[in-house]
Amino acid sequence: MQGGKEAVIVDAVMQMIREKKLIPGEKLPSENELAEEFTAPRITVRKALQQLEARGHVYTIKGKGRFLKEEAKPIHLHLTGSESFTDKMTEAGYNLKTVNISCQKEPSRSPIYQKLEGNVYKVSRLRLIENEPMAIHQSYVSELAFPDIDRDGPSISSMFAYYRKHGYKEFTSNGTYLCVRFPTSEEQKRLNCNSMIPLIVLESNTVDCESGKILEFNEIIYRSDKFKYDMTR
């Protein structure tokens, strides 16, 4: 029953936030006040508030209490395969920085070999907007298509720019899949988030418009709390 009461408290505070009855920076009612209001033990109230804190809605100042966190303005993102993430963010006026994490040959048992022939390399990049980590891009590229990918991979920041250097000009995608999952410990470190922040995972491919050739398969991992997703184009 206490688990149910905890959910009631969480929902009530979230309703207060949505209705603007709490404003960013405002102190939340104390554990004692909430315990009295909901006729619940303080431990149940504390767990509810800890859950709100894990979700990123609340922060604690030791000795002063819990406060409503400032809501970050979401970044609008079009989930299309015809334009690179770099181009989208640059055109929108954001300060984008890309850090190349690694370029590694995929092990022979990797399922990616069901899609690409020859040796496949995974090129991973961390995307930072206004110096805050927002997304991880992982591109799977065949050495048969790009013989120098092993050498070039560690310095690539934009795959589309790399493809343009090889004569490809326009891109599309003929298969895109979306799912939601929680971050691994490594992803939590990379994206500076906790285990309660869901991730939006976009799996797709990049296809050369002129030849129809598949240039890569990719997985893009977005922090769900940082973006507003446009599915209309």
Short mmCIF file of N, CA and C in Angstrom, two decimals, residues 14-97:
data_model
loop_
_atom_site.label_atom_id
_atom_site.label_comp_id
_atom_site.label_asym_id
_atom_site.label_seq_id
_atom_site.Cartn_x
_atom_site.Cartn_y
_atom_site.Cartn_z
N MET A 14 3.76 16.41 -9.34
CA MET A 14 3.86 16.63 -10.78
C MET A 14 2.70 17.47 -11.30
N GLN A 15 1.52 17.26 -10.73
CA GLN A 15 0.35 18.05 -11.12
C GLN A 15 0.55 19.51 -10.71
N MET A 16 1.12 19.74 -9.54
CA MET A 16 1.41 21.10 -9.08
C MET A 16 2.40 21.78 -10.03
N ILE A 17 3.38 21.02 -10.53
CA ILE A 17 4.36 21.58 -11.46
C ILE A 17 3.69 21.93 -12.77
N ARG A 18 2.86 21.02 -13.31
CA ARG A 18 2.19 21.27 -14.59
C ARG A 18 1.24 22.46 -14.51
N GLU A 19 0.59 22.63 -13.37
CA GLU A 19 -0.37 23.72 -13.20
C GLU A 19 0.29 25.01 -12.73
N LYS A 20 1.63 25.01 -12.67
CA LYS A 20 2.41 26.19 -12.27
C LYS A 20 2.12 26.65 -10.84
N LYS A 21 1.66 25.70 -10.00
CA LYS A 21 1.46 26.03 -8.59
C LYS A 21 2.79 26.04 -7.85
N LEU A 22 3.79 25.44 -8.48
CA LEU A 22 5.18 25.55 -8.03
C LEU A 22 5.96 26.18 -9.16
N ILE A 23 6.84 27.10 -8.85
CA ILE A 23 7.64 27.74 -9.87
C ILE A 23 9.11 27.40 -9.63
N PRO A 24 9.92 27.41 -10.68
CA PRO A 24 11.34 27.06 -10.54
C PRO A 24 12.02 27.87 -9.44
N GLY A 25 12.78 27.17 -8.61
CA GLY A 25 13.47 27.81 -7.50
C GLY A 25 12.67 27.85 -6.22
N GLU A 26 11.38 27.54 -6.31
CA GLU A 26 10.52 27.57 -5.12
C GLU A 26 10.73 26.33 -4.28
N LYS A 27 10.69 26.52 -2.97
CA LYS A 27 10.87 25.41 -2.05
C LYS A 27 9.61 24.56 -1.98
N LEU A 28 9.80 23.23 -2.03
CA LEU A 28 8.68 22.32 -1.90
C LEU A 28 8.23 22.24 -0.44
N PRO A 29 7.00 21.83 -0.20
CA PRO A 29 6.58 21.58 1.18
C PRO A 29 7.52 20.58 1.84
N SER A 30 7.70 20.70 3.15
CA SER A 30 8.60 19.81 3.86
C SER A 30 8.05 18.38 3.91
N GLU A 31 8.91 17.45 4.29
CA GLU A 31 8.47 16.06 4.43
C GLU A 31 7.34 15.95 5.44
N ASN A 32 7.45 16.70 6.55
CA ASN A 32 6.41 16.65 7.59
C ASN A 32 5.07 17.18 7.05
N GLU A 33 5.15 18.29 6.29
CA GLU A 33 3.92 18.87 5.74
C GLU A 33 3.25 17.92 4.76
N LEU A 34 4.05 17.29 3.88
CA LEU A 34 3.49 16.35 2.91
C LEU A 34 2.98 15.08 3.60
N ALA A 35 3.68 14.65 4.64
CA ALA A 35 3.24 13.47 5.38
C ALA A 35 1.88 13.71 6.02
N GLU A 36 1.70 14.92 6.54
CA GLU A 36 0.41 15.26 7.15
C GLU A 36 -0.68 15.39 6.10
N GLU A 37 -0.34 16.02 4.97
CA GLU A 37 -1.34 16.23 3.91
C GLU A 37 -1.82 14.92 3.31
N PHE A 38 -0.91 13.97 3.13
CA PHE A 38 -1.27 12.71 2.48
C PHE A 38 -1.46 11.55 3.46
N THR A 39 -1.40 11.86 4.75
CA THR A 39 -1.55 10.83 5.78
C THR A 39 -0.64 9.65 5.48
N ALA A 40 0.64 9.97 5.36
CA ALA A 40 1.63 8.96 4.99
C ALA A 40 2.86 9.08 5.90
N PRO A 41 3.57 7.98 6.13
CA PRO A 41 4.82 8.04 6.89
C PRO A 41 5.85 8.91 6.19
N ARG A 42 6.73 9.52 6.96
CA ARG A 42 7.76 10.39 6.37
C ARG A 42 8.65 9.61 5.41
N ILE A 43 8.91 8.33 5.69
CA ILE A 43 9.78 7.54 4.82
C ILE A 43 9.16 7.40 3.43
N THR A 44 7.82 7.30 3.37
CA THR A 44 7.12 7.21 2.08
C THR A 44 7.24 8.52 1.33
N VAL A 45 7.06 9.63 2.06
CA VAL A 45 7.21 10.96 1.44
C VAL A 45 8.63 11.14 0.93
N ARG A 46 9.60 10.73 1.72
CA ARG A 46 11.01 10.89 1.33
C ARG A 46 11.31 10.11 0.05
N LYS A 47 10.78 8.89 -0.04
CA LYS A 47 11.00 8.09 -1.25
C LYS A 47 10.36 8.75 -2.46
N ALA A 48 9.19 9.35 -2.28
CA ALA A 48 8.52 10.04 -3.39
C ALA A 48 9.35 11.23 -3.85
N LEU A 49 9.88 11.99 -2.91
CA LEU A 49 10.70 13.15 -3.27
C LEU A 49 12.02 12.73 -3.91
N GLN A 50 12.58 11.63 -3.43
CA GLN A 50 13.82 11.11 -4.04
C GLN A 50 13.57 10.66 -5.48
N GLN A 51 12.38 10.14 -5.72
CA GLN A 51 12.02 9.73 -7.07
C GLN A 51 11.92 10.95 -7.99
N LEU A 52 11.32 12.02 -7.49
CA LEU A 52 11.22 13.26 -8.27
C LEU A 52 12.60 13.85 -8.53
N GLU A 53 13.49 13.71 -7.55
CA GLU A 53 14.85 14.21 -7.72
C GLU A 53 15.60 13.39 -8.77
N ALA A 54 15.40 12.06 -8.74
CA ALA A 54 16.05 11.20 -9.73
C ALA A 54 15.56 11.49 -11.14
N ARG A 55 14.31 11.91 -11.26
CA ARG A 55 13.76 12.25 -12.57
C ARG A 55 14.24 13.61 -13.06
N GLY A 56 14.88 14.37 -12.20
CA GLY A 56 15.43 15.65 -12.62
C GLY A 56 14.51 16.84 -12.37
N HIS A 57 13.44 16.67 -11.59
CA HIS A 57 12.50 17.76 -11.35
C HIS A 57 12.86 18.57 -10.10
N VAL A 58 13.57 17.95 -9.18
CA VAL A 58 13.80 18.54 -7.86
C VAL A 58 15.28 18.46 -7.51
N TYR A 59 15.77 19.45 -6.76
CA TYR A 59 17.13 19.37 -6.23
C TYR A 59 17.10 19.71 -4.75
N THR A 60 18.13 19.26 -4.04
CA THR A 60 18.21 19.43 -2.59
C THR A 60 19.34 20.37 -2.22
N ILE A 61 19.06 21.27 -1.30
CA ILE A 61 20.09 22.10 -0.67
C ILE A 61 20.17 21.65 0.78
N LYS A 62 21.32 21.12 1.16
CA LYS A 62 21.46 20.55 2.49
C LYS A 62 21.15 21.58 3.56
N GLY A 63 20.29 21.18 4.47
CA GLY A 63 19.92 22.05 5.57
C GLY A 63 18.81 23.03 5.25
N LYS A 64 18.39 23.09 3.97
CA LYS A 64 17.36 24.05 3.58
C LYS A 64 16.12 23.38 3.01
N GLY A 65 16.28 22.23 2.37
CA GLY A 65 15.13 21.53 1.82
C GLY A 65 15.26 21.25 0.34
N ARG A 66 14.13 20.90 -0.25
CA ARG A 66 14.09 20.55 -1.68
C ARG A 66 13.41 21.67 -2.47
N PHE A 67 13.92 21.90 -3.68
CA PHE A 67 13.44 23.00 -4.50
C PHE A 67 13.15 22.50 -5.91
N LEU A 68 12.23 23.22 -6.58
CA LEU A 68 11.88 22.86 -7.95
C LEU A 68 12.98 23.34 -8.89
N LYS A 69 13.45 22.44 -9.73
CA LYS A 69 14.54 22.77 -10.67
C LYS A 69 14.00 23.58 -11.84
N GLU A 70 14.86 24.46 -12.32
CA GLU A 70 14.52 25.24 -13.52
C GLU A 70 14.35 24.29 -14.70
N GLU A 71 13.26 24.44 -15.43
CA GLU A 71 13.01 23.57 -16.57
C GLU A 71 13.79 24.05 -17.78
N ALA A 72 14.61 23.16 -18.33
CA ALA A 72 15.41 23.51 -19.49
C ALA A 72 14.52 23.61 -20.72
N LYS A 73 14.80 24.60 -21.57
CA LYS A 73 14.05 24.75 -22.81
C LYS A 73 14.47 23.64 -23.76
N PRO A 74 13.52 22.83 -24.24
CA PRO A 74 13.90 21.69 -25.10
C PRO A 74 14.43 22.14 -26.44
N ILE A 75 15.34 21.36 -26.98
CA ILE A 75 15.91 21.62 -28.29
C ILE A 75 15.04 20.93 -29.33
N HIS A 76 14.59 21.67 -30.32
CA HIS A 76 13.74 21.09 -31.37
C HIS A 76 14.61 20.32 -32.34
N LEU A 77 14.21 19.10 -32.61
CA LEU A 77 15.01 18.22 -33.48
C LEU A 77 14.11 17.50 -34.47
N HIS A 78 14.44 17.61 -35.75
CA HIS A 78 13.72 16.87 -36.79
C HIS A 78 14.38 15.51 -36.95
N LEU A 79 13.62 14.46 -36.79
CA LEU A 79 14.15 13.10 -36.88
C LEU A 79 14.13 12.62 -38.33
N THR A 80 15.03 13.18 -39.13
CA THR A 80 15.11 12.81 -40.54
C THR A 80 16.51 12.33 -40.85
N GLY A 81 16.64 11.54 -41.92
CA GLY A 81 17.95 11.03 -42.31
C GLY A 81 18.58 11.78 -43.46
N SER A 82 17.94 12.88 -43.92
CA SER A 82 18.44 13.61 -45.08
C SER A 82 19.39 14.73 -44.73
N GLU A 83 19.49 15.07 -43.46
CA GLU A 83 20.35 16.16 -43.02
C GLU A 83 21.10 15.73 -41.77
N SER A 84 22.36 16.10 -41.68
CA SER A 84 23.16 15.66 -40.56
C SER A 84 22.78 16.40 -39.28
N PHE A 85 23.07 15.78 -38.14
CA PHE A 85 22.82 16.41 -36.85
C PHE A 85 23.59 17.72 -36.75
N THR A 86 24.83 17.72 -37.26
CA THR A 86 25.66 18.93 -37.23
C THR A 86 24.97 20.06 -37.98
N ASP A 87 24.46 19.76 -39.19
CA ASP A 87 23.79 20.79 -39.99
C ASP A 87 22.52 21.28 -39.30
N LYS A 88 21.75 20.35 -38.73
CA LYS A 88 20.50 20.74 -38.06
C LYS A 88 20.76 21.69 -36.90
N MET A 89 21.73 21.36 -36.06
CA MET A 89 22.01 22.17 -34.88
C MET A 89 22.65 23.51 -35.27
N THR A 90 23.51 23.49 -36.27
CA THR A 90 24.16 24.72 -36.72
C THR A 90 23.13 25.68 -37.33
N GLU A 91 22.24 25.15 -38.16
CA GLU A 91 21.20 25.98 -38.77
C GLU A 91 20.26 26.56 -37.73
N ALA A 92 20.05 25.83 -36.64
CA ALA A 92 19.16 26.30 -35.57
C ALA A 92 19.86 27.30 -34.64
N GLY A 93 21.17 27.50 -34.84
CA GLY A 93 21.89 28.50 -34.06
C GLY A 93 22.48 28.01 -32.75
N TYR A 94 22.54 26.69 -32.57
CA TYR A 94 23.09 26.15 -31.33
C TYR A 94 24.62 26.06 -31.41
N ASN A 95 25.25 26.18 -30.27
CA ASN A 95 26.69 26.00 -30.17
C ASN A 95 26.96 24.50 -30.02
N LEU A 96 27.32 23.86 -31.11
CA LEU A 96 27.52 22.41 -31.13
C LEU A 96 29.00 22.07 -31.12
N LYS A 97 29.34 21.10 -30.28
CA LYS A 97 30.71 20.57 -30.26
C LYS A 97 30.61 19.05 -30.36
#
